[in-house]
Amino acid sequence: MSTEFLSTLSNLIGARHVLQAPLDIEPFCVDLRQRYLGQPLAVALPGTRAEVAELVRLARQFHVPLVPQGGNTSTCGAATPDGSGRALVVGLRRLDRTIEVDAANNSMTLEAGVTLARAQQIAESADRLFPLSLASEGSCQIGGNLATNAGGLAVLRYGTMRELTLGLEVVLPDGRVLNQLSGLRKDTSGLDLKQLFIGSEGQLGLITAATLKLFARPRARATALVGVADAHTAIDWLGALRERFADRLTAFEIMSADCLALLRDYQGDKVPFIAPWTLLIELSDSDGQAALEEALVEWLSARDMED
Ligand SMILES: Cc1cc2nc3c(=O)[nH]c(=O)nc-3n(C[C@H](O)[C@H](O)[C@H](O)COP(=O)(O)OP(=O)(O)OC[C@H]3O[C@@H](n4cnc5c(N)ncnc54)[C@H](O)[C@@H]3O)c2cc1C
């Protein structure tokens, strides 16, 4: 049965895109932190949406469970197959085309296997910003970002993938394709089906493409590290920063003393001080660099006098 499945699959997407040798499938079997180890039947690397749809139909016919996998960076085992040897891992990395960049509409449509870093570069080439940014951006893929509803560093200002997505294309569990790729912002009609798939971790279908929002590129950034006594004080700071800088406040992270002590072990003096709690504040703006820095320094000085 599995021999027939694999040979039909090989005819469908090409034998070299159906990995079965232990060394070839090894990277797909283990979670990034090596806490989960699985054993798939094989790994399939389809190259087009049509191939994904055919693959899903075939898997349904042969009752083969599917495990979608993007960059395999999600660190919680959801992209790892179980140990039964029955599941087919579906790697989306060959779906890496740019379908459209519409700078006038501030949107771009990409296939799901485009890495996040590449998506940022595509936006930058059109003098736009795609604001999702995570430490794994060199490896994680747009499909994985959508399936996990990734947040990243600039959530305060731009939101998670839910807020960054205008349209989706998904292959459903029966092989039908739900095409809702659209750059329309004021879509007030009916249910917003795409939101079902965002954050669903591959349970409801395989995401093959998405239309994503773009923004004006910030021309200025200003950052500050501030030591505070406790989390309540940090929340006061967040409120005050929002009041003063509104949506120019781009990032606001809180780090414990233990976290910074650990970082100092690796980075030495790059960690300038260790307070009970440390805030990392980032502002960004389309105005000049000097003006933004000046505004932040002025505000910090005034607040220092208050405290
Ligand atoms: C150093 C580091 C920093 C990180 N920082 C953040 C952070 O700041 N914010 C954050 O949210 N996450 C963060 N992550 C977690 C991770 O990078 C993100 O969750 C990322 O979005 C996962 O993308 P991926 O392509 O690697 O997905 P994978 O790990 O391959 O898959 C994740 C899930 O999505 C499913 N999936 C993948 N592709 C598809 C698809 N095309 N269609 C349907 N389902 C699919 C998989 O089955 C699995 O359930 C970080 C990870 C690392 C290692």
Coordinates of C-alpha atoms and ligand atoms in Angstrom, one line a residue:
M1 CA 0.0 0.0 0.0
S2 CA 2.7 2.5 1.0
T3 CA 4.8 1.4 -2.0
E4 CA 1.9 2.1 -4.3
F5 CA 1.4 5.5 -2.6
L6 CA 5.0 6.5 -2.9
S7 CA 5.4 5.4 -6.5
T8 CA 2.2 7.4 -7.5
L9 CA 3.5 10.4 -5.5
S10 CA 6.9 10.1 -7.3
N11 CA 5.1 10.2 -10.6
L12 CA 3.2 13.2 -9.5
I13 CA 5.9 15.5 -8.2
G14 CA 9.1 13.8 -9.5
A15 CA 11.0 11.0 -7.7
R16 CA 13.8 13.4 -6.6
H17 CA 11.3 15.4 -4.7
V18 CA 10.2 12.4 -2.6
L19 CA 12.9 11.9 0.0
Q20 CA 13.2 8.5 1.6
A21 CA 16.9 7.9 2.4
P22 CA 17.6 8.2 6.1
L23 CA 20.2 10.9 5.7
D24 CA 17.9 13.0 3.4
I25 CA 14.9 12.9 5.7
E26 CA 16.9 13.3 9.0
P27 CA 16.6 17.2 9.2
F28 CA 12.8 16.9 8.8
C29 CA 12.4 14.3 11.6
V30 CA 13.7 16.4 14.5
D31 CA 12.5 19.6 16.1
L32 CA 14.8 22.6 16.2
R33 CA 15.6 22.1 19.9
Q34 CA 15.9 18.3 19.4
R35 CA 13.2 17.6 21.9
Y36 CA 10.9 15.8 19.5
L37 CA 12.1 13.0 17.1
G38 CA 9.8 11.4 14.6
Q39 CA 9.9 8.9 11.8
P40 CA 7.9 9.7 8.7
L41 CA 7.0 7.5 5.8
A42 CA 8.8 10.0 3.5
V43 CA 9.3 13.7 2.9
A44 CA 7.5 15.3 -0.1
L45 CA 8.7 18.6 -1.6
P46 CA 6.0 19.6 -4.1
G47 CA 6.8 22.6 -6.4
T48 CA 3.4 24.1 -7.2
R49 CA 0.0 24.6 -5.7
A50 CA -1.4 22.1 -8.2
E51 CA 1.1 19.5 -7.0
V52 CA 0.1 20.2 -3.4
A53 CA -3.6 19.8 -4.3
E54 CA -2.9 16.5 -6.1
L55 CA -0.7 15.3 -3.2
V56 CA -3.4 16.0 -0.7
R57 CA -6.0 14.1 -2.8
L58 CA -3.7 11.1 -3.1
A59 CA -2.9 11.1 0.7
R60 CA -6.6 11.1 1.4
Q61 CA -7.2 8.2 -0.9
F62 CA -4.4 6.2 0.8
H63 CA -5.2 7.4 4.3
V64 CA -1.7 8.9 4.8
P65 CA -1.5 11.6 7.5
L66 CA 0.2 14.8 6.4
V67 CA 2.5 17.0 8.4
P68 CA 3.2 20.4 6.8
Q69 CA 6.6 21.8 7.5
G70 CA 8.0 25.2 6.7
G71 CA 11.4 26.3 8.1
N72 CA 11.0 23.9 11.1
T73 CA 11.8 26.6 13.6
S74 CA 8.7 26.7 15.7
T75 CA 10.3 24.8 18.6
C76 CA 7.2 23.1 19.9
G77 CA 7.1 19.9 17.9
A78 CA 4.1 20.7 15.7
A79 CA 6.1 20.3 12.5
T80 CA 7.6 17.0 13.6
P81 CA 6.0 13.7 12.4
D82 CA 5.1 11.1 15.0
G83 CA 7.1 7.9 15.3
S84 CA 4.6 5.6 13.5
G85 CA 6.4 5.8 10.1
R86 CA 3.0 6.5 8.5
A87 CA 3.0 10.3 8.1
L88 CA 4.2 12.2 5.1
V89 CA 6.1 15.4 5.8
V90 CA 5.2 18.0 3.2
G91 CA 8.0 20.6 2.9
L92 CA 6.8 23.8 1.3
R93 CA 10.2 25.3 0.5
R94 CA 10.0 24.9 -3.3
L95 CA 6.9 27.1 -3.3
D96 CA 9.1 30.2 -3.1
R97 CA 7.9 32.5 -5.9
T98 CA 6.8 36.1 -5.7
I99 CA 3.4 36.3 -7.3
E100 CA 2.9 40.1 -7.2
V101 CA 4.2 43.2 -5.5
D102 CA 1.7 46.0 -5.6
A103 CA 3.5 49.0 -4.1
A104 CA 0.6 51.3 -4.9
N105 CA -1.7 49.1 -2.9
N106 CA 0.9 48.4 -0.2
S107 CA 0.6 44.7 -0.6
M108 CA 2.6 41.7 -1.9
T109 CA 1.5 38.2 -2.8
L110 CA 4.0 35.4 -2.1
E111 CA 4.1 31.7 -2.1
A112 CA 4.2 30.0 1.3
G113 CA 7.7 28.7 1.1
V114 CA 9.4 32.2 0.8
T115 CA 11.5 32.7 3.9
L116 CA 10.6 35.6 6.1
A117 CA 14.0 37.3 5.5
R118 CA 13.4 37.1 1.7
A119 CA 9.9 38.5 2.2
Q120 CA 11.4 41.5 4.0
Q121 CA 13.9 41.9 1.1
I122 CA 11.1 41.8 -1.5
A123 CA 9.3 44.5 0.3
E124 CA 12.5 46.6 0.7
S125 CA 13.1 46.3 -3.1
A126 CA 9.8 48.1 -3.6
D127 CA 10.8 50.7 -0.9
R128 CA 8.3 49.3 1.5
L129 CA 8.4 47.5 4.9
F130 CA 7.1 44.1 5.7
P131 CA 7.3 44.5 9.5
L132 CA 7.3 40.9 10.9
S133 CA 10.7 40.2 12.3
L134 CA 11.9 37.3 14.4
A135 CA 15.3 35.8 15.2
S136 CA 14.5 32.8 13.0
E137 CA 13.7 35.0 10.0
G138 CA 16.5 33.5 7.9
S139 CA 14.9 30.0 8.0
C140 CA 11.2 30.3 8.9
Q141 CA 8.7 30.6 6.0
I142 CA 5.6 32.7 5.4
G143 CA 3.5 29.6 5.5
G144 CA 4.9 28.7 8.9
N145 CA 4.5 32.3 10.1
L146 CA 0.8 32.2 9.1
A147 CA 0.2 28.7 10.6
T148 CA 1.6 29.8 13.9
N149 CA 0.2 33.4 13.8
A150 CA 3.8 34.7 14.4
G151 CA 4.2 37.9 16.4
G152 CA 7.8 39.0 16.5
L153 CA 9.4 42.2 17.7
A154 CA 7.1 44.9 16.3
V155 CA 3.7 43.5 17.4
L156 CA 2.8 46.7 19.3
R157 CA 2.8 48.7 16.2
Y158 CA 1.9 46.3 13.4
G159 CA 0.2 43.4 15.0
T160 CA 0.6 39.6 14.5
M161 CA 0.3 37.8 11.2
R162 CA -3.5 38.0 11.6
E163 CA -3.3 41.8 11.2
L164 CA -0.7 41.6 8.5
T165 CA -2.6 39.3 6.1
L166 CA -5.1 40.5 3.4
G167 CA -5.6 37.2 1.6
L168 CA -4.8 33.5 1.7
E169 CA -4.7 30.5 -0.6
V170 CA -5.1 27.1 1.1
V171 CA -5.3 23.5 -0.1
L172 CA -8.1 22.0 1.9
P173 CA -8.1 18.4 3.3
D174 CA -10.0 17.1 0.3
G175 CA -7.6 18.7 -2.2
R176 CA -9.9 21.6 -3.2
V177 CA -8.2 25.0 -3.3
L178 CA -9.6 27.9 -1.4
N179 CA -8.3 30.9 -3.2
Q180 CA -8.9 34.1 -1.3
L181 CA -5.8 36.0 -2.5
S182 CA -6.9 39.6 -2.5
G183 CA -5.4 42.9 -1.8
L184 CA -8.7 44.5 -1.0
R185 CA -8.6 46.2 2.4
K186 CA -12.2 47.2 2.8
D187 CA -13.7 43.7 2.4
T188 CA -16.8 43.9 4.6
S189 CA -18.6 40.9 3.2
G190 CA -19.4 37.8 5.2
L191 CA -17.1 35.6 7.2
D192 CA -13.4 36.2 7.2
L193 CA -12.4 32.6 6.4
K194 CA -8.7 33.3 6.3
Q195 CA -8.6 33.9 10.0
L196 CA -9.6 30.2 10.6
F197 CA -6.3 29.1 8.9
I198 CA -4.0 31.7 10.5
G199 CA -2.8 30.1 13.7
S200 CA -4.2 26.7 13.0
E201 CA -0.8 25.0 12.8
G202 CA -1.6 23.0 9.6
Q203 CA -4.7 21.3 11.1
L204 CA -7.2 22.7 8.6
G205 CA -5.2 22.8 5.3
L206 CA -1.9 23.6 3.6
I207 CA -1.3 27.3 3.1
T208 CA 0.2 27.7 -0.4
A209 CA 0.3 31.6 -0.8
A210 CA -0.7 34.8 0.9
T211 CA -1.3 38.5 0.2
L212 CA 0.5 40.5 2.9
K213 CA 0.3 44.1 3.9
L214 CA 3.2 46.5 3.3
F215 CA 4.0 49.8 5.0
A216 CA 6.0 52.9 4.5
R217 CA 9.7 52.2 5.4
P218 CA 10.7 54.0 8.6
R219 CA 13.5 56.6 8.0
A220 CA 14.5 56.9 11.6
R221 CA 14.8 54.5 14.6
A222 CA 15.7 55.4 18.2
T223 CA 16.2 52.8 20.9
A224 CA 16.8 52.9 24.7
L225 CA 17.4 50.5 27.5
V226 CA 15.8 51.5 30.8
G227 CA 16.2 49.8 34.2
V228 CA 13.0 49.6 36.4
A229 CA 12.3 48.1 39.8
D230 CA 9.3 45.9 38.9
A231 CA 6.7 44.9 36.3
H232 CA 4.1 47.4 37.5
T233 CA 6.6 50.2 36.8
A234 CA 7.2 48.7 33.4
I235 CA 3.4 49.0 32.6
D236 CA 3.4 52.6 33.7
W237 CA 6.3 53.2 31.3
L238 CA 4.4 51.6 28.5
G239 CA 1.3 53.8 29.1
A240 CA 3.4 56.9 29.3
L241 CA 5.4 56.1 26.1
R242 CA 2.1 55.4 24.2
E243 CA 0.7 58.7 25.4
R244 CA 3.8 60.6 24.2
F245 CA 4.8 58.7 21.0
A246 CA 1.5 56.9 20.0
D247 CA 2.2 54.5 17.1
R248 CA 5.8 55.5 16.8
L249 CA 6.4 53.1 19.7
T250 CA 7.4 50.1 17.7
A251 CA 8.9 47.6 20.3
F252 CA 8.6 47.4 24.1
E253 CA 10.2 44.3 25.7
I254 CA 10.8 43.5 29.3
M255 CA 13.8 41.4 30.4
S256 CA 14.6 40.0 33.8
A257 CA 17.9 40.3 35.6
D258 CA 18.5 36.5 35.2
C259 CA 18.0 36.8 31.5
L260 CA 20.5 39.7 31.1
A261 CA 23.0 37.9 33.4
L262 CA 22.9 34.9 31.1
L263 CA 23.3 37.2 28.1
R264 CA 26.3 38.9 29.7
D265 CA 28.0 35.5 30.0
Y266 CA 27.9 35.4 26.2
Q267 CA 28.1 39.0 25.2
G268 CA 30.2 40.6 28.0
D269 CA 30.1 44.4 28.1
K270 CA 27.6 44.6 25.3
V271 CA 25.1 44.3 28.2
P272 CA 25.6 47.7 29.8
F273 CA 23.9 47.2 33.1
I274 CA 21.7 44.7 35.0
A275 CA 18.6 46.1 36.7
P276 CA 15.9 44.1 38.4
W277 CA 13.9 44.5 35.2
T278 CA 15.1 46.1 32.0
L279 CA 13.0 47.7 29.2
L280 CA 14.0 47.7 25.6
I281 CA 12.2 50.6 23.9
E282 CA 12.2 51.2 20.1
L283 CA 10.6 54.1 18.3
S284 CA 10.5 54.4 14.5
D285 CA 9.2 57.2 12.3
S286 CA 9.2 58.5 8.8
D287 CA 10.7 61.8 9.9
G288 CA 14.4 62.5 10.4
Q289 CA 16.7 60.5 12.7
A290 CA 18.0 63.4 14.7
A291 CA 14.5 64.7 15.5
L292 CA 13.4 61.2 16.8
E293 CA 16.5 60.7 18.9
E294 CA 16.1 64.2 20.3
A295 CA 12.5 63.6 21.2
L296 CA 13.3 60.4 23.0
V297 CA 16.2 61.7 24.9
E298 CA 14.2 64.8 25.9
W299 CA 11.3 62.7 27.1
L300 CA 13.6 60.2 29.0
S301 CA 15.4 63.1 30.7
A302 CA 12.1 64.7 31.8
R303 CA 10.8 61.4 33.1
D304 CA 14.1 60.7 35.0
M305 CA 13.5 64.0 36.8
E306 CA 10.0 63.0 37.7
D307 CA 11.0 59.6 39.1
Ligands
LIG1 C1 15.4 32.0 17.7 C2 13.9 32.0 17.5 C3 13.1 33.1 17.7 C4 11.7 33.1 17.5 N1 11.0 34.2 17.8 C5 9.7 34.2 17.6 C6 8.9 35.4 17.8 O1 9.4 36.4 18.2 N2 7.6 35.3 17.6 C7 7.0 34.2 17.2 O2 5.7 34.2 17.0 N3 7.7 33.1 17.0 C8 9.0 33.0 17.1 N4 9.7 31.9 16.9 C9 9.1 30.6 16.5 C10 9.1 30.3 15.0 O3 10.2 30.9 14.4 C11 7.8 30.9 14.4 O4 6.7 30.3 15.0 C12 7.7 30.7 12.9 O5 6.6 31.5 12.5 C13 7.6 29.3 12.4 O6 7.8 29.2 11.0 P1 8.3 27.9 10.3 O7 8.3 28.1 8.8 O8 9.6 27.5 10.8 O9 7.2 26.8 10.7 P2 7.4 25.3 11.1 O10 8.2 25.2 12.4 O11 8.0 24.5 10.0 O12 5.9 24.9 11.3 C14 5.2 25.5 12.4 C15 3.7 25.0 12.3 O13 3.1 25.4 11.1 C16 2.7 24.4 10.3 N5 3.0 24.8 8.9 C17 4.2 25.2 8.4 N6 4.0 25.6 7.1 C18 2.7 25.5 6.8 C19 1.9 25.7 5.7 N7 2.5 26.2 4.5 N8 0.6 25.4 5.7 C20 0.0 25.0 6.8 N9 0.7 24.7 8.0 C21 2.0 25.0 8.0 C22 3.5 23.2 10.7 O14 2.8 22.0 10.5 C23 3.6 23.5 12.2 O15 2.4 23.1 12.9 C24 11.1 31.9 17.1 C25 11.9 30.8 16.8 C26 13.3 30.8 17.0 C27 14.1 29.6 16.7

